[in-house]
mmCIF file of C-alpha atoms in Angstrom:
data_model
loop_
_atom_site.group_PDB
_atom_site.id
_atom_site.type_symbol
_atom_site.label_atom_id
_atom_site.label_comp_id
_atom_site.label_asym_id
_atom_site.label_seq_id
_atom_site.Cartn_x
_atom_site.Cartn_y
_atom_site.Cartn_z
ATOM 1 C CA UNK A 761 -38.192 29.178 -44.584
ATOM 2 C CA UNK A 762 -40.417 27.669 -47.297
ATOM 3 C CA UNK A 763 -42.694 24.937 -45.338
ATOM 4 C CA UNK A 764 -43.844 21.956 -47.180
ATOM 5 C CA UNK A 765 -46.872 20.093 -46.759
ATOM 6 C CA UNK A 766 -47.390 16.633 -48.021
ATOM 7 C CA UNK A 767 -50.851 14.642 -48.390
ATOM 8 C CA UNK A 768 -52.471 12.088 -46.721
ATOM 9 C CA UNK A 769 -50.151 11.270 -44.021
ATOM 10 C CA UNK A 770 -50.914 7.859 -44.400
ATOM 11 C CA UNK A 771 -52.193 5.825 -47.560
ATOM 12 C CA UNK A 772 -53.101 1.620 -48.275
ATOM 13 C CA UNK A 773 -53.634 0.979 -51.527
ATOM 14 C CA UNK A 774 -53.570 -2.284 -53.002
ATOM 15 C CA UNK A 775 -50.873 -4.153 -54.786
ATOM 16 C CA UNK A 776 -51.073 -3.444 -58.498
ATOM 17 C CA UNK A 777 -52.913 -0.304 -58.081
ATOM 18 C CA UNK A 778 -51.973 3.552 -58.516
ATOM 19 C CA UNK A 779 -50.824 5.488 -55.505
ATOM 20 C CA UNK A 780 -50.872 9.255 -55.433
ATOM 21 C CA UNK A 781 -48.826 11.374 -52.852
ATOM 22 C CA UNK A 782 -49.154 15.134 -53.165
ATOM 23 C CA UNK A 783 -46.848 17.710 -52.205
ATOM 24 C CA UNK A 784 -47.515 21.471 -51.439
ATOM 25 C CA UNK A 785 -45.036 23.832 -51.232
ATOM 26 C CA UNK A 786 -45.453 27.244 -49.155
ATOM 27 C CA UNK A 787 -44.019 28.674 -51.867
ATOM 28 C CA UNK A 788 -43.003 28.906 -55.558
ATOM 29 C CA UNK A 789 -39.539 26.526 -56.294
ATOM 30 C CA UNK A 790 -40.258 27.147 -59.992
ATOM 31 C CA UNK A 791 -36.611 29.259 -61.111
ATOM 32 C CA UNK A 792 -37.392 31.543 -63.583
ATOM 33 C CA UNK A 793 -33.699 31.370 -64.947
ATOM 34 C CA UNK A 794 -33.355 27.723 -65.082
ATOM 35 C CA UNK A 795 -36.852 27.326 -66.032
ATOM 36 C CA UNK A 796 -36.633 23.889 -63.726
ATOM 37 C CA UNK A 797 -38.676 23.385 -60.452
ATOM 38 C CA UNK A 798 -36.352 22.213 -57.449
ATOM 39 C CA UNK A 799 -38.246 19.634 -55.846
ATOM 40 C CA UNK A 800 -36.970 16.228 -55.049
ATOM 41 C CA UNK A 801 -38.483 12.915 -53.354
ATOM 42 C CA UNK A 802 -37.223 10.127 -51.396
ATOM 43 C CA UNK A 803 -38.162 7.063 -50.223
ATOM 44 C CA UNK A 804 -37.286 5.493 -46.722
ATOM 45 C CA UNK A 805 -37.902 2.172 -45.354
ATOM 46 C CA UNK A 806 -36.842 0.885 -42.070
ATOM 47 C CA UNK A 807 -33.194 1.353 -40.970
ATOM 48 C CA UNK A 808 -32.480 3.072 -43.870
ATOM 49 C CA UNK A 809 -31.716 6.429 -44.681
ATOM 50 C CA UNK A 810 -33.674 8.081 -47.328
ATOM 51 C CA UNK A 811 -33.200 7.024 -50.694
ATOM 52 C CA UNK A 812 -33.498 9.437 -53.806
ATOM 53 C CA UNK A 813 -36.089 8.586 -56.397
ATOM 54 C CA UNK A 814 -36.934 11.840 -58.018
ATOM 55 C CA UNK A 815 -34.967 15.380 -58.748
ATOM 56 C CA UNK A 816 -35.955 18.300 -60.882
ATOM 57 C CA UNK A 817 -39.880 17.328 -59.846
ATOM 58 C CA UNK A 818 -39.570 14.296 -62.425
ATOM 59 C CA UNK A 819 -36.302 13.129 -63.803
ATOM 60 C CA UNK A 820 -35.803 9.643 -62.144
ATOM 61 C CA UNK A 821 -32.344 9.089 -60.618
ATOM 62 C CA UNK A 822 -30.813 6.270 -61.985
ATOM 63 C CA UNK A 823 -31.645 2.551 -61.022
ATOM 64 C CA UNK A 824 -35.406 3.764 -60.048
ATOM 65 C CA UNK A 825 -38.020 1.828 -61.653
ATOM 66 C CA UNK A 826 -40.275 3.637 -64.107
ATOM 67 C CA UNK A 827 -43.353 2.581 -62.216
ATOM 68 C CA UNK A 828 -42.157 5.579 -60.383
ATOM 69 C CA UNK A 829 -43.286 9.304 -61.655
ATOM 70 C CA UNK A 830 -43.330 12.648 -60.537
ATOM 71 C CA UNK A 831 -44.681 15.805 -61.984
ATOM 72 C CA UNK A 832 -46.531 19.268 -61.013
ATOM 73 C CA UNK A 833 -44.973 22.719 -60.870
ATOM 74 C CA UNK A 834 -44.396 25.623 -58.982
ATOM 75 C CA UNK A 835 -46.096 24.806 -55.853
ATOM 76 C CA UNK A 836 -48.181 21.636 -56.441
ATOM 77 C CA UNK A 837 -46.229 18.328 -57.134
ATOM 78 C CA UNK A 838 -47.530 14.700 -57.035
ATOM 79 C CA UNK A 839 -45.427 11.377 -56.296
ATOM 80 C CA UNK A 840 -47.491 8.406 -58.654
ATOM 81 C CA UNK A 841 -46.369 5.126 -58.008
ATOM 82 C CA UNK A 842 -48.661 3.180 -61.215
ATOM 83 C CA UNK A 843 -48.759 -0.127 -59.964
ATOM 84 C CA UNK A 844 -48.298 -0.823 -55.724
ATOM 85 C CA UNK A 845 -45.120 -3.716 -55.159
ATOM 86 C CA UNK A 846 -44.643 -4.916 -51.743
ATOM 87 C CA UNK A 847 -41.449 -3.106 -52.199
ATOM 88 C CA UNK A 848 -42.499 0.088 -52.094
ATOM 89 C CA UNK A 849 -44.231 -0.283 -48.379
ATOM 90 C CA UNK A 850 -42.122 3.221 -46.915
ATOM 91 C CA UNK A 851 -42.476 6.651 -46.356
ATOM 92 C CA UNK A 852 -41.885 8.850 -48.561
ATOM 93 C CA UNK A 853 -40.479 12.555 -48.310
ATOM 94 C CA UNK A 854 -40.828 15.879 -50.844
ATOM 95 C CA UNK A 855 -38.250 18.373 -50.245
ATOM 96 C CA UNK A 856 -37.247 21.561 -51.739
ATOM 97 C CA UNK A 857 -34.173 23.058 -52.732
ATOM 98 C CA UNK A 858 -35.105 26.266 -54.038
ATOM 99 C CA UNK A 859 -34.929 28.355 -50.812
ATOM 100 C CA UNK A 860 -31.520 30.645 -50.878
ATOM 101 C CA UNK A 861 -29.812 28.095 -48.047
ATOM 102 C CA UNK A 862 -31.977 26.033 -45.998
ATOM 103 C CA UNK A 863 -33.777 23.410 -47.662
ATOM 104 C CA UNK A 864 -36.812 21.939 -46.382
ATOM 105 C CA UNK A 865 -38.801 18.808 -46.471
ATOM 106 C CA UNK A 866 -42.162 17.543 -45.825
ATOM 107 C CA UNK A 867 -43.587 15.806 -42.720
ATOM 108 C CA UNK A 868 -43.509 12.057 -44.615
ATOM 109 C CA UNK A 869 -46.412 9.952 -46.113
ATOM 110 C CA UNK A 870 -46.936 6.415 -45.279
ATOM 111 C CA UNK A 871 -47.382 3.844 -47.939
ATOM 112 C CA UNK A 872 -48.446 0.571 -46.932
ATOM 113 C CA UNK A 873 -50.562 -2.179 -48.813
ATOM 114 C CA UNK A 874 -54.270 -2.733 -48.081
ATOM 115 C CA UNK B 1337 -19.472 4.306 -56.054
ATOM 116 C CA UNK B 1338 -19.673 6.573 -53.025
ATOM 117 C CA UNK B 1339 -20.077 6.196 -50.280
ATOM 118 C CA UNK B 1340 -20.956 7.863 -46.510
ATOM 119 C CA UNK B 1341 -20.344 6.534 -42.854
ATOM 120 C CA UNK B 1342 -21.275 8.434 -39.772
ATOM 121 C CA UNK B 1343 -19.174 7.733 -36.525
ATOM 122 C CA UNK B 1344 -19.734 9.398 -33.242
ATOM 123 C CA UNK B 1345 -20.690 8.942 -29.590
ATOM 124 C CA UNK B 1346 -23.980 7.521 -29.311
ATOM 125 C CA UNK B 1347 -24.787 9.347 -26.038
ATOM 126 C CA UNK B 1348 -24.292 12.931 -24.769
ATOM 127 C CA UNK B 1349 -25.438 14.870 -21.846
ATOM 128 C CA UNK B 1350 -27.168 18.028 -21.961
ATOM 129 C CA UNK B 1351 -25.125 21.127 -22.355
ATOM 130 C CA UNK B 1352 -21.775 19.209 -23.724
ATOM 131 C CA UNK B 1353 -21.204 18.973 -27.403
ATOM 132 C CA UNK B 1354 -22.323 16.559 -29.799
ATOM 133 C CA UNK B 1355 -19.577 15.705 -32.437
ATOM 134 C CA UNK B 1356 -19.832 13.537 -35.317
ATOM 135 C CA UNK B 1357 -17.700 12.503 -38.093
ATOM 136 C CA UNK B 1358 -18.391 11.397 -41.441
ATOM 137 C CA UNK B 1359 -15.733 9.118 -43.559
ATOM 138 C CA UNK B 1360 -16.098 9.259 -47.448
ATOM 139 C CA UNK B 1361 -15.250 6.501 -49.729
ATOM 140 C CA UNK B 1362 -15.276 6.239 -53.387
ATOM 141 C CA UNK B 1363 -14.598 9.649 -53.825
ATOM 142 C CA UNK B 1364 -12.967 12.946 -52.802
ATOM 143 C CA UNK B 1365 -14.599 15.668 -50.439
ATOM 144 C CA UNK B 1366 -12.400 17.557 -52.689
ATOM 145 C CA UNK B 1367 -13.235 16.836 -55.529
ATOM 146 C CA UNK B 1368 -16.290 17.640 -58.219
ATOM 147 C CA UNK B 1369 -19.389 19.810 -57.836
ATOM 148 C CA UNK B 1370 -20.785 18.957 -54.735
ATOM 149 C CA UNK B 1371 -21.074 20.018 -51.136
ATOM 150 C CA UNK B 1372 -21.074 17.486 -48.316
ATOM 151 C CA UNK B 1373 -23.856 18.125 -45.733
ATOM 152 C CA UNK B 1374 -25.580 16.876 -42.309
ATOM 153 C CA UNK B 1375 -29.123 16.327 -41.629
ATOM 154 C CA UNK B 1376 -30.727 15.173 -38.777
ATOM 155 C CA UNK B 1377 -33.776 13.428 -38.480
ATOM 156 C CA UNK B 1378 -36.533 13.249 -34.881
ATOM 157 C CA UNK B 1379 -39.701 12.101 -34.301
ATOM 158 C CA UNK B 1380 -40.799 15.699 -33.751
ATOM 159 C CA UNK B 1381 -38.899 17.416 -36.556
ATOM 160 C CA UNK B 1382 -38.732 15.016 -38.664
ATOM 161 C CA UNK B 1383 -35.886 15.696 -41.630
ATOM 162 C CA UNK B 1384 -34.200 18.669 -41.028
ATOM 163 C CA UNK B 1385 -31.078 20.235 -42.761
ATOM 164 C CA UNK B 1386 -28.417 21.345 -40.886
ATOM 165 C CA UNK B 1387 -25.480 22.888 -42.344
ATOM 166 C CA UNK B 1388 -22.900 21.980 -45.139
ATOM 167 C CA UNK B 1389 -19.249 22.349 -46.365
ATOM 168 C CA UNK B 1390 -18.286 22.877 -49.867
ATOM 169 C CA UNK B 1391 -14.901 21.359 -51.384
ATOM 170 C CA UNK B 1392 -13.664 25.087 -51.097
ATOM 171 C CA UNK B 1393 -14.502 24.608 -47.094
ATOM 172 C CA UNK B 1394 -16.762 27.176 -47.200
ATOM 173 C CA UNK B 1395 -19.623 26.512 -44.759
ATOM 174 C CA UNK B 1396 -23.403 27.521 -44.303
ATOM 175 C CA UNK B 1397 -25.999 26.481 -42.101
ATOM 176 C CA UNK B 1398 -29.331 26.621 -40.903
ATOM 177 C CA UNK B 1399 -30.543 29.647 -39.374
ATOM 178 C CA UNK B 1400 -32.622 27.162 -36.827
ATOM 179 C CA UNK B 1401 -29.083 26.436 -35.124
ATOM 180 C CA UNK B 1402 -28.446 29.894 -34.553
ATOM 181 C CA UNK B 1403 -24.659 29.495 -33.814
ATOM 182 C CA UNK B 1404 -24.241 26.197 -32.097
ATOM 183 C CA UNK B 1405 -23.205 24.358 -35.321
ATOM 184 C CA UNK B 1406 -19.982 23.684 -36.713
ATOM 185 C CA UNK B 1407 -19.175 21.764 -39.940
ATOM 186 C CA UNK B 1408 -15.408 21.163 -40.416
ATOM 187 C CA UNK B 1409 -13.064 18.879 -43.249
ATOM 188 C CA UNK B 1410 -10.192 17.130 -43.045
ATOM 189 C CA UNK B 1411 -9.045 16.772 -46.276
ATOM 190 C CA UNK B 1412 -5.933 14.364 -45.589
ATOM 191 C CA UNK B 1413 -8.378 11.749 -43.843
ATOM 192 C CA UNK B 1414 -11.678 12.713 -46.924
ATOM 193 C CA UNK B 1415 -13.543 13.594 -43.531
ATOM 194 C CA UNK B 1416 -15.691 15.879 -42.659
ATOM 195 C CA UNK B 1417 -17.546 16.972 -39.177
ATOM 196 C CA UNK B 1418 -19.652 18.279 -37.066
ATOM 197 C CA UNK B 1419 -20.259 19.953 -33.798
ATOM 198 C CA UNK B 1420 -23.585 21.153 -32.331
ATOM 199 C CA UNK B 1421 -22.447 22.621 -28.773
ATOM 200 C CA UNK B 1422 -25.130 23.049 -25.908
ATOM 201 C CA UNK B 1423 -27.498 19.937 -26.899
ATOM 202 C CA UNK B 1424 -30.488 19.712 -25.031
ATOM 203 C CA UNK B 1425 -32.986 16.673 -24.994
ATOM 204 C CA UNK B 1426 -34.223 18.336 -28.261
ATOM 205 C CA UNK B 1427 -31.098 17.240 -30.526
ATOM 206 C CA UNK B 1428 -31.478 14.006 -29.893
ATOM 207 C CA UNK B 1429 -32.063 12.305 -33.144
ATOM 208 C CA UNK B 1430 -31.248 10.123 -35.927
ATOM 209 C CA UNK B 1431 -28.191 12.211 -37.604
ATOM 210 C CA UNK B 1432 -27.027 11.497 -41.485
ATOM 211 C CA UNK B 1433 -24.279 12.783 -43.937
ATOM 212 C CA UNK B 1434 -25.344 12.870 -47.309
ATOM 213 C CA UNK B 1435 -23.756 14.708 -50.268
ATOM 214 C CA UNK B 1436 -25.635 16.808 -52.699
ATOM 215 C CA UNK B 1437 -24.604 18.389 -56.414
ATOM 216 C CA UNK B 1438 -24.025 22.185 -56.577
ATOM 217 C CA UNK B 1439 -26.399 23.183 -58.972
ATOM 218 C CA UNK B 1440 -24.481 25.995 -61.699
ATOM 219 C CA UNK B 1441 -26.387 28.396 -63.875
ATOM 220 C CA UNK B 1442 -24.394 29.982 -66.196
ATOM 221 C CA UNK B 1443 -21.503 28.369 -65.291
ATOM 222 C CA UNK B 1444 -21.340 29.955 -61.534
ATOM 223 C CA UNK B 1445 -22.758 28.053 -58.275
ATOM 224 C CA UNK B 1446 -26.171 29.015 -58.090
ATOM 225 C CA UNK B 1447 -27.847 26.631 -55.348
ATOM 226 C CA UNK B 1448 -27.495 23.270 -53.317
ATOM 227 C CA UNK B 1449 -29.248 20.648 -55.108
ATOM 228 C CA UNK B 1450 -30.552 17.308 -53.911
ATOM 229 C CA UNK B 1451 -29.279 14.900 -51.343
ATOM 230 C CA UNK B 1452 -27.810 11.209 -52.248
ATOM 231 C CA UNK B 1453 -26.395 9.566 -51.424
ATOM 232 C CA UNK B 1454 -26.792 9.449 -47.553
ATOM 233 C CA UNK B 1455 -24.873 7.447 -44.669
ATOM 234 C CA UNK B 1456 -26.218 5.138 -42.523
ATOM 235 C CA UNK B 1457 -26.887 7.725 -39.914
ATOM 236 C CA UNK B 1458 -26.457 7.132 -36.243
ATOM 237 C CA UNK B 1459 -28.620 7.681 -33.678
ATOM 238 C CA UNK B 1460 -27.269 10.218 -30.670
ATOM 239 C CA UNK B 1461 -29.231 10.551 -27.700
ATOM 240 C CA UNK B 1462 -28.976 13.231 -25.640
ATOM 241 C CA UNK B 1463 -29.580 12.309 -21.745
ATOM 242 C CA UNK B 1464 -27.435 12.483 -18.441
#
């Protein structure tokens, strides 16, 4: 199984400001024949099931708004949110979906506003 | 637009099966690129993948269950299901049905890609 580690576990930042969450994977999800790296993230707020922000390690899924961003490859991958809403108090999840069958995702980060 | 609903006893008791049910609207389990897929989520696993059916009803799942998952379809009601048999304290969690694309390379199924959208999920507690 490919484990994933995210970073911090828990971040404040303020509203309007940047916030960074980092993703590690134990492993490369670059494919060499797709030439695409298969990460995605997700976003969860109380009572809610996950929501999908971010496939392919940075094409947006529809509806998210561009103050969202995700990039990195192979086995480092960063979640930017440029400027903190109240909105986007939640945790948020990496996963990959490289691995032949079992997907895996990260422990969670905690956003919250300072 | 579709979309996922989880149904199920809330409660089990250790060493019975868990069985759960998921009801798709807006769109066919038998239809498109896509498998339909259960994931669980506790306070000490956190998210955790579970198994999933593909429109063809062929099934896979994680190696973590060994062999006490089932996933199932019923393709009359656009259902599909599953079974965990021999729960301990351990399963109890907050379980989901999502749906996620088949990702083709070349025109043939290569892997399972991302999952969305997700049901509600419903909580099943495992205690006698």
């Amino acid at each position: 199984d490919i484990v994933v580690t995210q970073s911090p576990d828990s971040l404040a930042v303020s509203l309007g400001e940047r916030a960074t969450i980092n993703c590690k994977s134990g492993q490369s999800v670059f494919s060499d024949s797709h030439k695409k790296d298969y990460l995605a993230w997700y976003q969860q707020k109380p009572g809610q099931p996950p929501k999908l922000l971010i496939y392919w390690a940075s094409t947006r899924e529809s509806g998210v708004p561009d103050r969202f961003s995700g990039s990195g490859s192979g086995t480092d991958f960063t979640l930017t949110i440029s400027s903190l809403q109240p909105e986007d108090v939640a945790i948020y999840y990496c996963q990959q979906y490289s691995a032949s069958a079992t997907p895996s995702f990260g422990q969670g980060t905690s956003l919250e506003i300072k | 637009q579709v979309q996922l609903q989880e149904s199920g006893p809330g409660l089990v008791k250790p060493s019975q099966t868990l069985s759960l049910t998921c009801t798709v609207s807006g769109g066919s389990i038998s239809g498109g690129s896509y498998y339909w897929t259960w994931i669980r989520q506790s306070a000490g696993k956190g998210l955790e993948y579970i198994g999933r059916i593909s429109t063809s009803g062929t099934t896979n799942y994680n190696p973590s269950f060994k062999s006490r998952v089932t996933i199932s379809k019923n393709t009359s009601k656009n259902q599909f299901s599953l079974n965990v048999n021999s729960v301990t304290a351990a399963d109890t969690a907050v379980y989901y049905c999502a749906r996620a694309p088949v990702i083709k390379i070349f025109g043939m199924a290569h892997r399972m890609g991302w999952f969305d959208p997700w049901g509600q999920g419903t909580l099943v507690t495992v205690s006698s």
